Tab-separated table of N, CA and C in Angstrom:
chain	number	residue	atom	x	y	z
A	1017	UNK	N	285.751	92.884	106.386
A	1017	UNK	CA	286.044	92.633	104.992
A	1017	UNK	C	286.896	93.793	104.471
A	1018	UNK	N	288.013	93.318	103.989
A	1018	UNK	CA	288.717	94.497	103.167
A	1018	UNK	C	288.760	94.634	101.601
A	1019	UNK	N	288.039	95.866	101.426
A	1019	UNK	CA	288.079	96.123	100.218
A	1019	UNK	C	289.069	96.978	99.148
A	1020	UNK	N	289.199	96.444	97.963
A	1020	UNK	CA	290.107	97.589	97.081
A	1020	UNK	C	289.827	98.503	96.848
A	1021	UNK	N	290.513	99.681	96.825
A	1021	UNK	CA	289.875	100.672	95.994
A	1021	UNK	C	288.854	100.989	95.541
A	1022	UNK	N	288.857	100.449	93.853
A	1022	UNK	CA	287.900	100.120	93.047
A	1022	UNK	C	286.786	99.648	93.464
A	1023	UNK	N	286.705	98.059	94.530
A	1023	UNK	CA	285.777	97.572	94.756
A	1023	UNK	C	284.739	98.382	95.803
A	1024	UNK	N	285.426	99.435	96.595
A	1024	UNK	CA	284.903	100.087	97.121
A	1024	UNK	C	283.701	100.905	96.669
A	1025	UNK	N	284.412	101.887	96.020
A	1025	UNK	CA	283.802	102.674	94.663
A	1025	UNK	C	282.122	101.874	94.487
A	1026	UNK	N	282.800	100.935	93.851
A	1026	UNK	CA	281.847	100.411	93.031
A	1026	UNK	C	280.539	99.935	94.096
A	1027	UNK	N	280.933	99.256	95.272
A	1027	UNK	CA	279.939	98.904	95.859
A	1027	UNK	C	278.837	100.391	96.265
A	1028	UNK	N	279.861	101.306	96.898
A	1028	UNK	CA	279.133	102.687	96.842
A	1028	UNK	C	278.538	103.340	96.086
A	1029	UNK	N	278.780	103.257	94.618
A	1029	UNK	CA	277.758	103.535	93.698
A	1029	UNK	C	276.617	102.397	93.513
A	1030	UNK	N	276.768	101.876	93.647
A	1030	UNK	CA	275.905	100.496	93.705
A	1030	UNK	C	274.916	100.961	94.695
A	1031	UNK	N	275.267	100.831	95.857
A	1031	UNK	CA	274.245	101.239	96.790
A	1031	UNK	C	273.290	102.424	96.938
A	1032	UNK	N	274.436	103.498	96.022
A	1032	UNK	CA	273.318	105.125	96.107
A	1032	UNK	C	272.120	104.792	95.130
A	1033	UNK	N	272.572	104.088	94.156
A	1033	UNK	CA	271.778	104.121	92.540
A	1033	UNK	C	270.646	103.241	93.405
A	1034	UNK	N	270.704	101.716	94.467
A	1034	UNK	CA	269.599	101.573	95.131
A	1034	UNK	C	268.900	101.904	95.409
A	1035	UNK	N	269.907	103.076	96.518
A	1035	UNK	CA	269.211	104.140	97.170
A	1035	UNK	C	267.759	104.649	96.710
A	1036	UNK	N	268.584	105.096	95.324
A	1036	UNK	CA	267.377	106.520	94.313
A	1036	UNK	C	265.950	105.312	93.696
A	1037	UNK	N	266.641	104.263	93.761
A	1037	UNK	CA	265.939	103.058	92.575
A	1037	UNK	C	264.743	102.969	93.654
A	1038	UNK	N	265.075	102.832	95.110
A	1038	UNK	CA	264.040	102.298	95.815
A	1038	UNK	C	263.552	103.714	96.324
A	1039	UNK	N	263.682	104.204	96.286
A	1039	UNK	CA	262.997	105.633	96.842
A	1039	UNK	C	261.829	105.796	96.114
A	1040	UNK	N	262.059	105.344	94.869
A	1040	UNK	CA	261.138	105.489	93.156
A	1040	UNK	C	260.366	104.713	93.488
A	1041	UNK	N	260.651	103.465	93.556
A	1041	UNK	CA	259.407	102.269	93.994
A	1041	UNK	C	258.597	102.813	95.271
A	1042	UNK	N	258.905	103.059	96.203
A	1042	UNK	CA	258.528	103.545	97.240
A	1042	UNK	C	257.470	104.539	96.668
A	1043	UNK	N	257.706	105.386	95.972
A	1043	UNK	CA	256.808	106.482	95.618
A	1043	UNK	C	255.889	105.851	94.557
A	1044	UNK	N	256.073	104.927	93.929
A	1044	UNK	CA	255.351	104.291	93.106
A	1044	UNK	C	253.940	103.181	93.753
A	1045	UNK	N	254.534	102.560	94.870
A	1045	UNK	CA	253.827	101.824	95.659
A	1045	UNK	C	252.914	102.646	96.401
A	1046	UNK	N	253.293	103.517	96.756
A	1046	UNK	CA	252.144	104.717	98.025
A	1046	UNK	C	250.983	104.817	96.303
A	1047	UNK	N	251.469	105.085	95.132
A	1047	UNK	CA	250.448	105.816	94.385
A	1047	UNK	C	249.400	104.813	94.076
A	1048	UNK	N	249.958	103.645	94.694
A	1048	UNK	CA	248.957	102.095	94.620
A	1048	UNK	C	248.042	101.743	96.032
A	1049	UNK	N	248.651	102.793	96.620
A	1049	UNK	CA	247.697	102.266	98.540
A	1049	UNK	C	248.737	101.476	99.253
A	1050	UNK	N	249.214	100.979	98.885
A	1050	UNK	CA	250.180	100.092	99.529
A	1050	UNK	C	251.073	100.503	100.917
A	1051	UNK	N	250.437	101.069	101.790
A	1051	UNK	CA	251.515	101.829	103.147
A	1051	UNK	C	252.522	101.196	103.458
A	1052	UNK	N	251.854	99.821	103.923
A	1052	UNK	CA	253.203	99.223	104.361
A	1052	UNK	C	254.237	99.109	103.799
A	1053	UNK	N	253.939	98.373	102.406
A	1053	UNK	CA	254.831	98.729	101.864
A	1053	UNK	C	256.072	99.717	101.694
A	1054	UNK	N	254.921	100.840	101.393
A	1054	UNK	CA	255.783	102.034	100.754
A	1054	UNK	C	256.626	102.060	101.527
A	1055	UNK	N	256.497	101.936	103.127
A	1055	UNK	CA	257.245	102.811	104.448
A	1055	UNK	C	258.528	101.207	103.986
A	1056	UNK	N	258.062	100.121	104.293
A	1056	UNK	CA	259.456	99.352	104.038
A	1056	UNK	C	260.296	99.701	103.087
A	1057	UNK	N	259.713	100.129	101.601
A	1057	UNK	CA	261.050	100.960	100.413
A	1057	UNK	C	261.522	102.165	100.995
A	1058	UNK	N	260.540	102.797	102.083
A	1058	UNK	CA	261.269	104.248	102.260
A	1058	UNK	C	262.360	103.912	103.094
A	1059	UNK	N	262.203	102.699	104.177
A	1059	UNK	CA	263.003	102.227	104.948
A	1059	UNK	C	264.447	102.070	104.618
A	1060	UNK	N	264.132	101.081	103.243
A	1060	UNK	CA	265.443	100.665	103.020
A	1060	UNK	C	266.225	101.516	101.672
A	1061	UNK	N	265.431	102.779	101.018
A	1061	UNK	CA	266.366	103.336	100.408
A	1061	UNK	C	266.967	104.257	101.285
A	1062	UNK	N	266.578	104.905	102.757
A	1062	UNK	CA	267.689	105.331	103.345
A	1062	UNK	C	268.554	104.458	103.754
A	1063	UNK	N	268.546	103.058	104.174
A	1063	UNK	CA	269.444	102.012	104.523
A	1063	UNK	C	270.407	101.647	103.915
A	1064	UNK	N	270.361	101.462	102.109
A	1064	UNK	CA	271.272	101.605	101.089
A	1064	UNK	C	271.896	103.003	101.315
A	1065	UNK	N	271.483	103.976	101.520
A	1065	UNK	CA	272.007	105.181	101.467
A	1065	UNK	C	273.566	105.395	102.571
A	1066	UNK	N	272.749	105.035	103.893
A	1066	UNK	CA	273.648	104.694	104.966
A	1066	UNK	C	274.662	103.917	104.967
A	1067	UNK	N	274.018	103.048	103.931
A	1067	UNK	CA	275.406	102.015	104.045
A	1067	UNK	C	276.432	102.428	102.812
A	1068	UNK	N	276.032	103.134	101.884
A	1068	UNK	CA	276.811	103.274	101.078
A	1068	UNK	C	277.391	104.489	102.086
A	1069	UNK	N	277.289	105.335	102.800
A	1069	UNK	CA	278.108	106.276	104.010
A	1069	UNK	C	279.150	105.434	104.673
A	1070	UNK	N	278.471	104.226	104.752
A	1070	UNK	CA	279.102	103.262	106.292
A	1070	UNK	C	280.590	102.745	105.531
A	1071	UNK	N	280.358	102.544	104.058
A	1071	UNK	CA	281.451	101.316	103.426
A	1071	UNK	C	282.284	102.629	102.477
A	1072	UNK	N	281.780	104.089	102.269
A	1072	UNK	CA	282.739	104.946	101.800
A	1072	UNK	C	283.599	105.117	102.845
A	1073	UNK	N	283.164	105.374	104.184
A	1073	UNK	CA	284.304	105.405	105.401
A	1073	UNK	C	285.120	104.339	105.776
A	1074	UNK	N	284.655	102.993	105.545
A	1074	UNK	CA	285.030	101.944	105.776
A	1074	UNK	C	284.838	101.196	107.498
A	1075	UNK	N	283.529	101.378	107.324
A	1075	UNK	CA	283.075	101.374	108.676
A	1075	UNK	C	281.599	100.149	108.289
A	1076	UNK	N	282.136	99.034	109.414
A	1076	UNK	CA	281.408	97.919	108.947
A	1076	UNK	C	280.103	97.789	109.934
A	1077	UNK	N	279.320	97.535	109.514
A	1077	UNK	CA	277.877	97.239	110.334
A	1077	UNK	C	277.451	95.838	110.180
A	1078	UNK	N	277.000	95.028	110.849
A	1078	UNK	CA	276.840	93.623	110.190
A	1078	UNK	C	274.906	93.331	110.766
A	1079	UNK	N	274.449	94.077	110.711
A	1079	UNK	CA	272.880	94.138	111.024
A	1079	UNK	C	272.621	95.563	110.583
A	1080	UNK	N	270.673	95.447	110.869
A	1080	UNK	CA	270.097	96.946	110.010
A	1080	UNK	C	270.273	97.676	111.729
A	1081	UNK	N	270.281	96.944	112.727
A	1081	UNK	CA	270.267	98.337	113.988
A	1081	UNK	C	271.542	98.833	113.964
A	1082	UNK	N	272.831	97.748	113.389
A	1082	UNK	CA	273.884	98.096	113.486
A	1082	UNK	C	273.950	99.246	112.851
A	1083	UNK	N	273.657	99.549	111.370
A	1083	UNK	CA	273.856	100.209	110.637
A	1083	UNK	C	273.311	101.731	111.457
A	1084	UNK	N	271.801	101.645	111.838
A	1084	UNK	CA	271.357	102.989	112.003
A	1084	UNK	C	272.089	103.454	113.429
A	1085	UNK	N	272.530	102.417	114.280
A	1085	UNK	CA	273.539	102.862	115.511
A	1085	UNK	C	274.848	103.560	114.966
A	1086	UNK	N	275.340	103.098	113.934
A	1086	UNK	CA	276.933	103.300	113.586
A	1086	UNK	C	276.495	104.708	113.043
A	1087	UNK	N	275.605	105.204	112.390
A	1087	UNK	CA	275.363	106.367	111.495
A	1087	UNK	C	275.161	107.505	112.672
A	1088	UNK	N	274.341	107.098	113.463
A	1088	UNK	CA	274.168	108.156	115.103
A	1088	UNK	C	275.078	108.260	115.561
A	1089	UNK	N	276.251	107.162	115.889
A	1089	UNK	CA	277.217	106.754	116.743
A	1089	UNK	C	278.677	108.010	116.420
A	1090	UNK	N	278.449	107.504	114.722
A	1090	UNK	CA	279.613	107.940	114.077
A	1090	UNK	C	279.256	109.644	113.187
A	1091	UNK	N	278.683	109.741	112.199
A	1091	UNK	CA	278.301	110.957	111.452
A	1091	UNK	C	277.238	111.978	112.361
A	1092	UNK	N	276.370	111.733	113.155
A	1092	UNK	CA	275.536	112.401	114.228
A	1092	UNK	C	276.202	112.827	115.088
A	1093	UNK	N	277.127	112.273	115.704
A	1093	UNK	CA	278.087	112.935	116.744
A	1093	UNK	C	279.057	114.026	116.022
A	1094	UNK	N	279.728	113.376	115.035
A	1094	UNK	CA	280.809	114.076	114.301
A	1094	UNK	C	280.605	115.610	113.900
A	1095	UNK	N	278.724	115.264	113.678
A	1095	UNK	CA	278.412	116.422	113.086
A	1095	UNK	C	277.938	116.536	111.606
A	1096	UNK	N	278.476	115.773	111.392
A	1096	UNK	CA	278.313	115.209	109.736
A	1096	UNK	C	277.126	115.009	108.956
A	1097	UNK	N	276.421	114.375	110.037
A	1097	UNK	CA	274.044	114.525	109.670
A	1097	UNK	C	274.070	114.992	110.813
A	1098	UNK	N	272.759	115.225	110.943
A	1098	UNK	CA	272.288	116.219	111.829
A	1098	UNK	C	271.335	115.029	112.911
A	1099	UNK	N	270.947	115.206	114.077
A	1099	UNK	CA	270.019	114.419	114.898
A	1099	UNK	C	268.806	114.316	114.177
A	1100	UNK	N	268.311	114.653	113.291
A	1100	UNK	CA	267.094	115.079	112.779
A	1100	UNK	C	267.139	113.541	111.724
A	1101	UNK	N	268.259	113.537	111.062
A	1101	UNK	CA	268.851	112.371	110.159
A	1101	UNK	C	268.661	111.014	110.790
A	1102	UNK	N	269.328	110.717	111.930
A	1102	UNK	CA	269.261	110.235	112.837
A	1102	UNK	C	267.729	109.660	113.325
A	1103	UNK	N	266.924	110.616	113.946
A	1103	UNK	CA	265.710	110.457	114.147
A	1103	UNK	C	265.040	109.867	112.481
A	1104	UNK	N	265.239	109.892	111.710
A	1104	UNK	CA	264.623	109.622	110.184
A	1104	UNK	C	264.737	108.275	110.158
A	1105	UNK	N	266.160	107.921	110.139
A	1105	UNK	CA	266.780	106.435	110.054
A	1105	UNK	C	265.944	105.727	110.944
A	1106	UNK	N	266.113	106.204	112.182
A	1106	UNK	CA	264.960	105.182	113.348
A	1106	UNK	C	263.670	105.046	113.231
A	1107	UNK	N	263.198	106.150	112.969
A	1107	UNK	CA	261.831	106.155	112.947
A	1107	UNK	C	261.113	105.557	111.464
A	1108	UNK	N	261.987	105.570	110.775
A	1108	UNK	CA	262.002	104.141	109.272
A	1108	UNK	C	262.114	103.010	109.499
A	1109	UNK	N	262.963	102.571	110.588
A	1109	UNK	CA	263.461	101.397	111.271
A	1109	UNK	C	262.172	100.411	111.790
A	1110	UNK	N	261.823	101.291	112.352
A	1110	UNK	CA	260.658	101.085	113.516
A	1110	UNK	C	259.459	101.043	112.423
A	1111	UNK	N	259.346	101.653	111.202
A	1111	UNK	CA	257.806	101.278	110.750
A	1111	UNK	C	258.058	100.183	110.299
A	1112	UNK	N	259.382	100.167	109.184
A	1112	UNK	CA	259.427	99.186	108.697
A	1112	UNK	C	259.128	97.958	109.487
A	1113	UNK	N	259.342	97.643	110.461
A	1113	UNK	CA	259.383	96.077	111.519
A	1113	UNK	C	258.032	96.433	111.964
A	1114	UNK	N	257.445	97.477	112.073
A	1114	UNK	CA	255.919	97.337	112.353
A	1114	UNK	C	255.199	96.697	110.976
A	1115	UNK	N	255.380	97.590	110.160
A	1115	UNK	CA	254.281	97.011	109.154
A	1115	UNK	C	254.488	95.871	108.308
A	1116	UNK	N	255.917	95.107	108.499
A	1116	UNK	CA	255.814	94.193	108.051
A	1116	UNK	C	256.197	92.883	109.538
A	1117	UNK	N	255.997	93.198	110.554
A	1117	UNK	CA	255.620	91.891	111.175
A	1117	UNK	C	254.994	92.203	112.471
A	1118	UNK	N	253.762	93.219	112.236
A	1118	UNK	CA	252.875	93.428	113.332
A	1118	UNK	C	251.303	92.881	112.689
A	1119	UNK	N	251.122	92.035	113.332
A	1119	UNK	CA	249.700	91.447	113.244
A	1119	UNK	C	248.401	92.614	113.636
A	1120	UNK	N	247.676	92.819	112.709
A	1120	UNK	CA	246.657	93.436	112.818
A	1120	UNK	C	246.829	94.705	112.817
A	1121	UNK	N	247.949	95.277	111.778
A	1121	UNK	CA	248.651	96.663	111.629
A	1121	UNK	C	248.443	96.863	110.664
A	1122	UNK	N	248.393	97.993	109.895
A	1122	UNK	CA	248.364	99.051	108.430
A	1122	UNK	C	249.010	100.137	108.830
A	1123	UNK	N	249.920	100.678	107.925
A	1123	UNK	CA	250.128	102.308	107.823
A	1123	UNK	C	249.143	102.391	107.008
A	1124	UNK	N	249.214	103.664	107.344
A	1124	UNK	CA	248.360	104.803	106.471
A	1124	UNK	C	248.768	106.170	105.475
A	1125	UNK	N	248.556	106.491	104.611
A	1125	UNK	CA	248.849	107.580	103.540
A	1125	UNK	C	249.403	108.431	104.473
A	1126	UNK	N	248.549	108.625	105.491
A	1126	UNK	CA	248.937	109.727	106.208
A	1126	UNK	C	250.345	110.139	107.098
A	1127	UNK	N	250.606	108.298	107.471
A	1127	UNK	CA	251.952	108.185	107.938
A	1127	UNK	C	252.793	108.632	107.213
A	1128	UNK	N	253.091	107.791	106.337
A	1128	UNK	CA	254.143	107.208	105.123
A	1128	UNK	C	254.187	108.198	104.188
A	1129	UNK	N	253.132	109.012	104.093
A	1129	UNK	CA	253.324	110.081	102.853
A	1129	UNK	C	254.315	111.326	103.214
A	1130	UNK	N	254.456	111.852	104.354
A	1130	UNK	CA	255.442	112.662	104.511
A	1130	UNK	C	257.060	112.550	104.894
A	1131	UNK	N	257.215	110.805	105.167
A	1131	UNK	CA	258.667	110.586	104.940
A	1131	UNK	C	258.901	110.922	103.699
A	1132	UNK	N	258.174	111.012	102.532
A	1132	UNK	CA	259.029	110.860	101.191
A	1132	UNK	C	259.993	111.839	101.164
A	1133	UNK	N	259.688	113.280	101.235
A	1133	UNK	CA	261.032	114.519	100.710
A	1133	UNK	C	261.923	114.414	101.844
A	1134	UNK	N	261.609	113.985	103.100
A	1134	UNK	CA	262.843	113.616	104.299
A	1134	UNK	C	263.310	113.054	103.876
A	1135	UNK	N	263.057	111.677	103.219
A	1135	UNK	CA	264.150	110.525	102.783
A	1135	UNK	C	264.722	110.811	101.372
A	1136	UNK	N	264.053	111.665	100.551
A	1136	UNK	CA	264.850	111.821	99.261
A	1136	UNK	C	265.950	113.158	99.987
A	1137	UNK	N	265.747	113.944	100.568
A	1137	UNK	CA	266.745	114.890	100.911
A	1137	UNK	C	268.086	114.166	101.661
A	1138	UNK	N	267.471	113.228	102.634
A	1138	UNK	CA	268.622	112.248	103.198
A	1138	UNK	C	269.773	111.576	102.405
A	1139	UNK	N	268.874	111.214	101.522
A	1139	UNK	CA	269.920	109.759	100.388
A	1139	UNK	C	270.549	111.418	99.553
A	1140	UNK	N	269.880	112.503	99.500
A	1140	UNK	CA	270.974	113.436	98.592
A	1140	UNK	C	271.869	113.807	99.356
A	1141	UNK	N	271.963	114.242	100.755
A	1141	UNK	CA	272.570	114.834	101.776
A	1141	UNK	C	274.273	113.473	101.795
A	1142	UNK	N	273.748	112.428	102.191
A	1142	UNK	CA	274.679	111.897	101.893
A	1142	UNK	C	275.472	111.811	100.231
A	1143	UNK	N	274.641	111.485	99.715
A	1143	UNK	CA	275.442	111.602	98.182
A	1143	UNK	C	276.578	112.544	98.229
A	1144	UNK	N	276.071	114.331	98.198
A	1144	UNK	CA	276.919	115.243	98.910
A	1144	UNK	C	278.242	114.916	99.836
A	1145	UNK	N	278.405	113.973	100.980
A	1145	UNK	CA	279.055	114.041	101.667
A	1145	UNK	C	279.683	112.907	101.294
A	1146	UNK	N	279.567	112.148	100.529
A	1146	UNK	CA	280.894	111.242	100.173
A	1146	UNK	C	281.331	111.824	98.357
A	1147	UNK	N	280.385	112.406	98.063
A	1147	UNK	CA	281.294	113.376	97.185
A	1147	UNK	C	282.193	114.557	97.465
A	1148	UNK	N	281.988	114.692	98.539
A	1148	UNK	CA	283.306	115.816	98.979
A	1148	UNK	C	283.561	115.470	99.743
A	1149	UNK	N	283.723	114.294	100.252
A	1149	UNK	CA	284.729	113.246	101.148
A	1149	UNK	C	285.868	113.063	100.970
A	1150	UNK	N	287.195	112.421	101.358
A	1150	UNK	CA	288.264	111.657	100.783
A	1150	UNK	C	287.970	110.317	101.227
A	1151	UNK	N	288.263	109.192	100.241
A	1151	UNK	CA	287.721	108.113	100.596
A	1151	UNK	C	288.484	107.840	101.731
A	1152	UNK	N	288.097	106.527	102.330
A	1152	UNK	CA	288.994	105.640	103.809
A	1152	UNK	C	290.197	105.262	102.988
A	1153	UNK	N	290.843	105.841	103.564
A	1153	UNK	CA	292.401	105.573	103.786
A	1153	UNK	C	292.627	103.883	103.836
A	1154	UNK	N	292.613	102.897	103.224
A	1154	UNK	CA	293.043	101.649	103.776
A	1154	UNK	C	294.566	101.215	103.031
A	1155	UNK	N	295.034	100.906	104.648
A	1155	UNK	CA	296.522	100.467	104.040
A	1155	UNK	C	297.055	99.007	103.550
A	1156	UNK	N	298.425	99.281	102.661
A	1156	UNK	CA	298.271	98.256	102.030
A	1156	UNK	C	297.832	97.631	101.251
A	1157	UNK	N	297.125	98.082	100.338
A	1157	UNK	CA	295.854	98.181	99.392
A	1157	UNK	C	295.593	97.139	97.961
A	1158	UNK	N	296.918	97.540	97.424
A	1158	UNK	CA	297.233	97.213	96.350
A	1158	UNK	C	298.694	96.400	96.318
C-alpha cells in the first residue's frame, strides 16, 4: 500500500496514541485481576507501537509474527532497538496466544505485572526514534 505523506503521519500518530491508550487499559485491567487480559493489552500496545515503527519506515508487515519478525529482522539488526526489545515483542506475542487460546490457562499478577515499565519504556523508545527519524523517502508522492 502506498501512502501520502500526510496519510502516513497520520496513521503513525494514530497508532502511538493506541499505543499509550492501550498500555492504560492494560494497567487498568491488571488493577481488576484480569491477567489474561492485561498481558493481551500489553501485547498489543507494543504491537501498535511497532507498527507505527514499521509504516514510519514504510515497511509493510501483513500479520502480528510478521510484524515482530520485521522489527528483529530490520531495527534489532540495524541496531536501532536493542535484542532485549526484541525479546519483549516475542515474549508478548507468545502470552498473548497463550492466554487467550490455551484451554485450562491463567496468567498471573506475577507474570504480567512486570511487563508493564518494559512495555511503557518500549512504546517511548520508539516514539523517540521516529521523532528523530527522517520519514521514508517515497517517490513520486504527490
Amino acid at each position: 500500500m502506498t501512502l501520502k505523506s500526510q496519510e502516513r503521519n497520520d496513521i503513525v500518530s494514530y497508532r502511538l496514541e493506541r499505543a499509550r491508550q492501550t498500555l492504560k487499559e492494560a494497567v487498568d485491567i491488571g488493577r481488576l485481576g484480569y491477567w489474561n487480559l492485561a498481558a493481551n493489552r500489553l501485547y498489543y500496545a507494543a504491537y501498535y507501537a511497532s507498527a507505527a515503527l514499521l509504516i514510519h519506515n514504510g515497511i509493510e508487515a501483513s500479520s502480528h509474527k510478521g510484524i515482530v519478525r520485521m522489527i528483529g529482522m530490520t531495527f534489532v539488526r540495524q541496531g536501532i532497538l536493542n535484542s532485549e526489545d526484541s525479546q519483549l515483542i516475542g515474549r508478548l506475542f507468545t502470552m498473548r496466544q497463550t492466554g487467550d487460546y490455551e484451554d485450562l490457562f491463567d496468567w498471573k499478577e506475577s507474570d504480567v505485572s512486570p511487563m508493564y515499565l518494559p512495555v511503557k519504556d518500549y512504546i517511548e523508545r520508539i516514539e523517540s526514534i521516529i521523532s528523530t527519524t527522517e520519514q521514508y523517502a517515497i517517490p513520486n508522492e504527490d
